mmCIF file of C-alpha atoms in Angstrom:
data_model
loop_
_atom_site.group_PDB
_atom_site.id
_atom_site.type_symbol
_atom_site.label_atom_id
_atom_site.label_comp_id
_atom_site.label_asym_id
_atom_site.label_seq_id
_atom_site.Cartn_x
_atom_site.Cartn_y
_atom_site.Cartn_z
ATOM 1 C CA MET A 276 1.650 20.902 -16.645
ATOM 2 C CA LEU A 277 1.689 17.254 -17.472
ATOM 3 C CA GLU A 278 4.268 15.727 -19.393
ATOM 4 C CA ALA A 279 4.684 12.685 -18.687
ATOM 5 C CA ARG A 280 7.108 10.092 -21.346
ATOM 6 C CA LEU A 281 7.365 6.360 -20.648
ATOM 7 C CA GLY A 282 10.077 3.763 -22.559
ATOM 8 C CA GLU A 283 7.781 2.137 -24.029
ATOM 9 C CA THR A 284 4.026 2.506 -24.164
ATOM 10 C CA GLN A 285 4.210 -1.764 -23.602
ATOM 11 C CA LEU A 286 4.052 -0.673 -19.683
ATOM 12 C CA LEU A 287 0.588 1.313 -20.704
ATOM 13 C CA LYS A 288 -0.620 -1.327 -21.942
ATOM 14 C CA LYS A 289 -0.678 -3.479 -19.336
ATOM 15 C CA ILE A 290 -0.988 -0.923 -16.743
ATOM 16 C CA VAL A 291 -4.908 -0.231 -18.886
ATOM 17 C CA ASP A 292 -5.823 -4.250 -19.080
ATOM 18 C CA ALA A 293 -4.943 -4.581 -15.613
ATOM 19 C CA LEU A 294 -7.789 -1.855 -14.117
ATOM 20 C CA LYS A 295 -10.562 -2.072 -17.059
ATOM 21 C CA GLU A 296 -11.554 -4.428 -15.694
ATOM 22 C CA ILE A 297 -12.962 -3.639 -13.267
ATOM 23 C CA ILE A 298 -13.170 -0.019 -13.509
ATOM 24 C CA SER A 299 -15.156 1.552 -16.299
ATOM 25 C CA LEU A 300 -13.963 5.228 -15.554
ATOM 26 C CA SER A 301 -11.309 6.536 -13.101
ATOM 27 C CA THR A 302 -9.520 10.134 -12.558
ATOM 28 C CA LEU A 303 -6.132 10.111 -12.677
ATOM 29 C CA ASP A 304 -4.950 12.137 -9.850
ATOM 30 C CA CYS A 305 -0.708 13.891 -10.891
ATOM 31 C CA SER A 306 1.258 15.169 -8.902
ATOM 32 C CA GLU A 307 4.891 16.940 -9.169
ATOM 33 C CA THR A 308 5.622 13.096 -7.766
ATOM 34 C CA GLY A 309 3.465 11.117 -9.681
ATOM 35 C CA MET A 310 0.278 9.516 -10.848
ATOM 36 C CA GLN A 311 -1.665 8.097 -8.560
ATOM 37 C CA LEU A 312 -5.735 6.907 -9.435
ATOM 38 C CA GLN A 313 -8.181 4.768 -6.694
ATOM 39 C CA SER A 314 -11.347 3.696 -7.996
ATOM 40 C CA MET A 315 -14.480 0.506 -6.512
ATOM 41 C CA ASP A 316 -16.143 -1.175 -9.223
ATOM 42 C CA ASN A 317 -19.717 -0.942 -9.811
ATOM 43 C CA SER A 318 -20.597 -3.260 -7.146
ATOM 44 C CA HIS A 319 -18.700 -1.809 -4.630
ATOM 45 C CA VAL A 320 -17.222 -4.862 -4.003
ATOM 46 C CA SER A 321 -13.845 -4.337 -4.778
ATOM 47 C CA LEU A 322 -11.314 -1.055 -5.159
ATOM 48 C CA VAL A 323 -8.471 -0.960 -6.541
ATOM 49 C CA SER A 324 -4.718 1.932 -6.333
ATOM 50 C CA LEU A 325 -2.645 2.528 -8.189
ATOM 51 C CA SER A 326 0.728 3.918 -7.911
ATOM 52 C CA LEU A 327 3.471 5.119 -10.586
ATOM 53 C CA GLN A 328 5.981 7.372 -8.710
ATOM 54 C CA THR A 329 7.767 9.612 -11.083
ATOM 55 C CA GLY A 330 10.944 6.919 -11.316
ATOM 56 C CA CYS A 331 8.877 5.183 -13.324
ATOM 57 C CA PHE A 332 9.222 8.032 -16.032
ATOM 58 C CA GLU A 333 11.953 8.686 -18.667
ATOM 59 C CA LYS A 334 10.899 11.645 -17.978
ATOM 60 C CA TYR A 335 7.868 13.601 -16.363
ATOM 61 C CA ARG A 336 6.737 16.902 -15.427
ATOM 62 C CA CYS A 337 3.682 17.880 -13.685
ATOM 63 C CA ASP A 338 3.932 21.797 -12.608
ATOM 64 C CA ARG A 339 1.031 21.660 -10.863
ATOM 65 C CA ASN A 340 -2.052 18.907 -9.035
ATOM 66 C CA VAL A 341 -4.032 18.328 -12.156
ATOM 67 C CA SER A 342 -6.164 15.685 -12.562
ATOM 68 C CA LEU A 343 -7.896 13.302 -15.444
ATOM 69 C CA GLY A 344 -11.112 12.089 -16.023
ATOM 70 C CA LEU A 345 -10.633 8.628 -17.588
ATOM 71 C CA ASP A 346 -12.812 6.257 -19.568
ATOM 72 C CA LEU A 347 -10.992 3.392 -19.387
ATOM 73 C CA LYS A 348 -12.539 1.539 -22.969
ATOM 74 C CA SER A 349 -11.561 4.325 -24.488
ATOM 75 C CA LEU A 350 -8.166 5.125 -23.679
ATOM 76 C CA SER A 351 -8.111 0.781 -24.255
ATOM 77 C CA LYS A 352 -8.420 1.627 -27.644
ATOM 78 C CA VAL A 353 -6.039 4.512 -27.917
ATOM 79 C CA VAL A 354 -3.330 2.615 -26.783
ATOM 80 C CA LYS A 355 -4.654 -0.801 -28.340
ATOM 81 C CA SER A 356 -3.238 1.860 -31.993
ATOM 82 C CA ALA A 357 -0.114 1.600 -30.582
ATOM 83 C CA SER A 358 2.951 -0.426 -30.432
ATOM 84 C CA GLY A 359 4.389 -1.985 -27.434
ATOM 85 C CA ASP A 360 8.433 -0.684 -27.959
ATOM 86 C CA ASP A 361 6.861 2.854 -28.991
ATOM 87 C CA SER A 362 7.625 5.227 -26.461
ATOM 88 C CA VAL A 363 4.095 7.393 -24.682
ATOM 89 C CA THR A 364 3.839 10.557 -23.593
ATOM 90 C CA LEU A 365 0.889 11.599 -21.745
ATOM 91 C CA SER A 366 0.448 15.307 -22.505
ATOM 92 C CA ALA A 367 -2.470 17.941 -19.995
ATOM 93 C CA ALA A 368 -2.570 21.371 -20.334
ATOM 94 C CA ASP A 369 -2.950 22.982 -15.709
ATOM 95 C CA LYS A 370 -7.229 23.090 -16.989
ATOM 96 C CA ALA A 371 -7.161 20.169 -19.357
ATOM 97 C CA ASP A 372 -10.175 18.997 -21.075
ATOM 98 C CA LYS A 373 -8.631 15.997 -22.764
ATOM 99 C CA LEU A 374 -5.245 13.841 -21.969
ATOM 100 C CA LEU A 375 -2.494 14.147 -25.655
ATOM 101 C CA LEU A 376 -0.311 10.626 -26.407
ATOM 102 C CA SER A 377 1.636 10.976 -28.425
ATOM 103 C CA PHE A 378 3.451 7.870 -29.509
ATOM 104 C CA GLU A 379 6.679 8.052 -31.385
ATOM 105 C CA SER A 380 9.302 4.282 -32.689
ATOM 106 C CA ASP A 381 11.729 2.853 -32.136
ATOM 107 C CA ASN A 382 14.073 4.639 -34.619
ATOM 108 C CA LYS A 383 11.515 7.498 -34.399
ATOM 109 C CA SER A 384 10.344 7.129 -38.497
ATOM 110 C CA ARG A 385 6.938 7.312 -37.009
ATOM 111 C CA THR A 386 4.593 9.285 -34.621
ATOM 112 C CA ALA A 387 1.102 9.136 -33.536
ATOM 113 C CA ASP A 388 -0.484 11.496 -32.028
ATOM 114 C CA TYR A 389 -3.750 11.043 -29.710
ATOM 115 C CA GLU A 390 -6.690 13.742 -28.256
ATOM 116 C CA LEU A 391 -8.459 11.509 -25.235
ATOM 117 C CA LYS A 392 -11.906 13.917 -24.411
ATOM 118 C CA LEU A 393 -11.168 14.397 -20.670
ATOM 119 C CA LEU A 394 -14.337 13.647 -18.063
ATOM 120 C CA ASN A 395 -15.925 16.044 -14.991
ATOM 121 C CA LEU A 396 -16.127 12.737 -12.262
ATOM 122 C CA ASP A 397 -17.625 12.661 -8.847
ATOM 123 C CA GLN A 398 -15.891 9.822 -7.439
ATOM 124 C CA ASP A 399 -15.531 9.064 -4.060
ATOM 125 C CA HIS A 400 -12.017 8.065 -1.723
ATOM 126 C CA LEU A 401 -11.415 5.732 0.621
ATOM 127 C CA GLY A 402 -9.590 6.410 3.192
ATOM 128 C CA ILE A 403 -7.341 2.526 3.372
ATOM 129 C CA PRO A 404 -4.926 2.708 7.088
ATOM 130 C CA ASP A 405 -1.941 1.782 7.680
ATOM 131 C CA THR A 406 -2.929 -2.539 8.487
ATOM 132 C CA ASN A 407 -1.023 -5.319 10.258
ATOM 133 C CA TYR A 408 -1.675 -7.745 8.362
ATOM 134 C CA ALA A 409 -2.313 -11.609 9.989
ATOM 135 C CA CYS A 410 -0.688 -13.469 7.639
ATOM 136 C CA THR A 411 1.407 -12.185 3.869
ATOM 137 C CA VAL A 412 2.033 -14.485 1.273
ATOM 138 C CA GLN A 413 4.766 -14.111 -1.298
ATOM 139 C CA MET A 414 4.750 -16.197 -5.142
ATOM 140 C CA PRO A 415 5.023 -15.977 -8.933
ATOM 141 C CA SER A 416 2.082 -13.936 -10.250
ATOM 142 C CA SER A 417 1.456 -16.828 -12.731
ATOM 143 C CA GLU A 418 1.403 -19.888 -9.990
ATOM 144 C CA PHE A 419 -1.911 -17.741 -8.326
ATOM 145 C CA ALA A 420 -2.898 -16.758 -11.710
ATOM 146 C CA ARG A 421 -3.120 -20.804 -12.320
ATOM 147 C CA ILE A 422 -5.200 -21.248 -8.882
ATOM 148 C CA CYS A 423 -7.811 -18.703 -9.483
ATOM 149 C CA ARG A 424 -9.155 -19.969 -12.682
ATOM 150 C CA ASP A 425 -8.489 -23.806 -11.929
ATOM 151 C CA MET A 426 -11.072 -22.397 -8.828
ATOM 152 C CA SER A 427 -13.527 -20.605 -10.576
ATOM 153 C CA MET A 428 -14.195 -23.380 -12.622
ATOM 154 C CA PHE A 429 -15.694 -25.614 -8.785
ATOM 155 C CA SER A 430 -17.328 -22.228 -6.818
ATOM 156 C CA GLU A 431 -18.267 -18.279 -7.196
ATOM 157 C CA THR A 432 -17.119 -18.555 -3.359
ATOM 158 C CA VAL A 433 -13.360 -19.352 -2.465
ATOM 159 C CA VAL A 434 -11.859 -19.948 1.074
ATOM 160 C CA ILE A 435 -8.287 -19.851 1.621
ATOM 161 C CA SER A 436 -6.562 -20.574 4.551
ATOM 162 C CA CYS A 437 -3.660 -19.807 5.472
ATOM 163 C CA THR A 438 -1.245 -20.842 8.344
ATOM 164 C CA LYS A 439 2.542 -21.392 9.384
ATOM 165 C CA GLN A 440 2.511 -24.677 7.413
ATOM 166 C CA GLY A 441 0.834 -22.709 3.876
ATOM 167 C CA ILE A 442 -1.638 -21.081 2.644
ATOM 168 C CA LYS A 443 -4.569 -23.141 0.658
ATOM 169 C CA PHE A 444 -7.641 -22.590 -1.521
ATOM 170 C CA SER A 445 -10.508 -24.182 -0.990
ATOM 171 C CA ALA A 446 -14.105 -24.430 -3.508
ATOM 172 C CA ASN A 447 -16.600 -26.322 -3.172
ATOM 173 C CA GLY A 448 -19.332 -26.775 -5.540
ATOM 174 C CA ASP A 449 -22.375 -28.969 -7.743
ATOM 175 C CA LEU A 450 -18.885 -30.636 -10.036
ATOM 176 C CA GLY A 451 -17.061 -31.590 -6.795
ATOM 177 C CA SER A 452 -14.161 -29.494 -4.634
ATOM 178 C CA ALA A 453 -11.012 -28.158 -5.201
ATOM 179 C CA ASN A 454 -8.065 -27.899 -2.297
ATOM 180 C CA ILE A 455 -4.507 -26.741 -3.829
ATOM 181 C CA LYS A 456 -2.339 -25.556 -0.982
ATOM 182 C CA LEU A 457 0.493 -24.176 -1.420
ATOM 183 C CA ALA A 458 4.285 -24.601 1.854
ATOM 184 C CA GLU A 459 6.878 -21.585 1.066
ATOM 185 C CA THR A 460 9.668 -23.170 -0.467
ATOM 186 C CA SER A 461 13.973 -23.006 0.376
ATOM 187 C CA LYS A 462 14.183 -21.575 -3.015
ATOM 188 C CA GLY A 463 12.618 -18.644 -1.771
ATOM 189 C CA ASP A 464 10.511 -18.213 -4.901
ATOM 190 C CA ILE A 465 6.608 -18.735 -1.895
ATOM 191 C CA THR A 466 7.000 -17.426 1.541
ATOM 192 C CA ILE A 467 4.638 -17.659 3.682
ATOM 193 C CA ASP A 468 4.741 -14.946 6.941
ATOM 194 C CA VAL A 469 1.603 -15.768 9.646
ATOM 195 C CA GLU A 470 1.565 -13.761 12.247
ATOM 196 C CA GLU A 471 -1.575 -15.590 13.367
ATOM 197 C CA PRO A 472 -3.840 -18.160 11.291
ATOM 198 C CA ILE A 473 -6.858 -16.939 8.956
ATOM 199 C CA THR A 474 -9.663 -18.457 6.494
ATOM 200 C CA GLN A 475 -11.599 -16.184 4.612
ATOM 201 C CA SER A 476 -14.567 -16.900 2.092
ATOM 202 C CA PHE A 477 -13.833 -14.942 -1.405
ATOM 203 C CA ALA A 478 -15.706 -13.736 -4.368
ATOM 204 C CA GLY A 479 -14.284 -15.590 -7.143
ATOM 205 C CA ARG A 480 -14.206 -13.744 -9.950
ATOM 206 C CA TYR A 481 -13.338 -10.621 -8.757
ATOM 207 C CA LEU A 482 -9.583 -12.922 -7.857
ATOM 208 C CA ASN A 483 -10.201 -14.348 -10.938
ATOM 209 C CA THR A 484 -10.658 -10.212 -12.632
ATOM 210 C CA PHE A 485 -7.496 -9.266 -10.800
ATOM 211 C CA THR A 486 -4.775 -11.490 -11.785
ATOM 212 C CA ARG A 487 -5.336 -8.990 -15.090
ATOM 213 C CA ALA A 488 -1.592 -7.947 -13.607
ATOM 214 C CA THR A 489 -0.047 -10.693 -14.310
ATOM 215 C CA PRO A 490 2.117 -9.170 -16.991
ATOM 216 C CA LEU A 491 3.096 -6.611 -14.209
ATOM 217 C CA SER A 492 4.887 -8.258 -12.428
ATOM 218 C CA ASP A 493 6.508 -11.762 -12.245
ATOM 219 C CA ARG A 494 5.652 -12.188 -8.275
ATOM 220 C CA VAL A 495 1.871 -11.547 -6.288
ATOM 221 C CA LYS A 496 2.073 -10.653 -3.164
ATOM 222 C CA ILE A 497 -1.418 -11.792 -0.763
ATOM 223 C CA CYS A 498 -2.223 -9.744 2.894
ATOM 224 C CA LEU A 499 -5.005 -11.042 5.105
ATOM 225 C CA ALA A 500 -6.036 -9.552 8.376
ATOM 226 C CA PRO A 501 -8.948 -10.631 10.590
ATOM 227 C CA GLU A 502 -12.136 -8.454 9.348
ATOM 228 C CA VAL A 503 -11.014 -6.717 6.866
ATOM 229 C CA PRO A 504 -10.360 -6.840 3.057
ATOM 230 C CA LEU A 505 -8.310 -8.502 1.297
ATOM 231 C CA LEU A 506 -5.278 -7.157 -0.540
ATOM 232 C CA VAL A 507 -4.080 -8.213 -3.425
ATOM 233 C CA GLU A 508 -0.550 -5.893 -5.234
ATOM 234 C CA TYR A 509 1.656 -6.166 -7.938
ATOM 235 C CA SER A 510 4.292 -3.993 -7.775
ATOM 236 C CA ILE A 511 5.590 -2.220 -10.824
ATOM 237 C CA GLU A 512 8.961 -1.782 -11.898
ATOM 238 C CA ASP A 513 10.547 -1.203 -8.174
ATOM 239 C CA TYR A 514 9.130 2.502 -9.034
ATOM 240 C CA GLY A 515 4.501 1.596 -8.301
ATOM 241 C CA TYR A 516 2.042 -0.989 -7.775
ATOM 242 C CA ILE A 517 -1.768 -1.584 -8.486
ATOM 243 C CA ARG A 518 -3.206 -2.684 -5.522
ATOM 244 C CA TYR A 519 -6.944 -5.240 -5.492
ATOM 245 C CA TYR A 520 -9.022 -4.824 -1.997
ATOM 246 C CA LEU A 521 -11.625 -7.211 -1.896
ATOM 247 C CA ALA A 522 -13.786 -7.130 1.224
ATOM 248 C CA PRO A 523 -14.648 -10.853 2.600
ATOM 249 C CA LYS A 524 -17.720 -12.619 2.149
ATOM 250 C CA VAL A 525 -19.643 -13.525 5.726
ATOM 251 C CA ASP A 526 -22.079 -15.770 7.164
ATOM 252 C CA ASP A 527 -25.515 -14.204 7.952
ATOM 253 C CA GLU B 212 -23.605 -18.788 0.096
ATOM 254 C CA PRO B 213 -22.172 -16.983 2.002
ATOM 255 C CA LEU B 214 -22.720 -13.077 1.897
ATOM 256 C CA GLN B 215 -20.179 -10.276 -0.194
ATOM 257 C CA ASN B 216 -20.323 -7.105 2.171
ATOM 258 C CA ASP B 217 -19.338 -3.944 1.270
ATOM 259 C CA LEU B 218 -15.800 -2.657 0.510
ATOM 260 C CA ALA B 219 -16.983 1.183 1.565
ATOM 261 C CA GLU B 220 -17.829 -0.266 5.557
ATOM 262 C CA TYR B 221 -14.605 -0.650 5.967
ATOM 263 C CA TYR B 222 -12.539 2.275 4.392
ATOM 264 C CA ASP B 223 -13.353 5.822 5.408
ATOM 265 C CA LYS B 224 -14.027 8.044 3.074
ATOM 266 C CA LEU B 225 -12.022 11.364 2.262
#
């Protein structure tokens, strides 16, 4: 049996918002150590990976591993019906065909229970090896969101170049070109670790979608390495993360 | 325009 309680529905709302633009159906795997989810988008260009350790929850119990096939649009509708301040408890039996979501208001005067039908999903899981990234950049997540938004006005393709001097985002299109450079700051809000310089091209549409996770974390980590997908990571309250992987564009 | 790679080509299916 699974029983997992979050103190605030707001966190679940943010997580669902960060997932639902990339994937519509996905399996949430629950075990005694927490919850994991991994799915590629329909066009196999990006992958999202969610991890919530038990520390994310006020209460967590999972006696036996259980996989919950979720329709994220349906889950989104349910969490929208709750107030962000409500607590939410997710419950499922060992061989569940439905997920129970119980919301309780702050003063416990209002409770709302929803049953969500679960799906049997046959999804590929990919083994992502530990990667020694050539460049790791950390910056305010709002800054990254702003850059991705601004770049997408100019081109579908965003070129990211990273050197010891800084990280540069470039887009070139019919309108003209855009270049935004960020250097490391002494106060530490932008850090840039470079083992070797790198330049790669990515689909701006996907980068923009990743920034739906901005409300989850003040900071974002961007990791690049030759010949491997880009990693964009948002941490979740010290006990979890949402990671997006994006295959680079390559010259024919 | 550069081509878009398939992400699954980078990782092994489990």
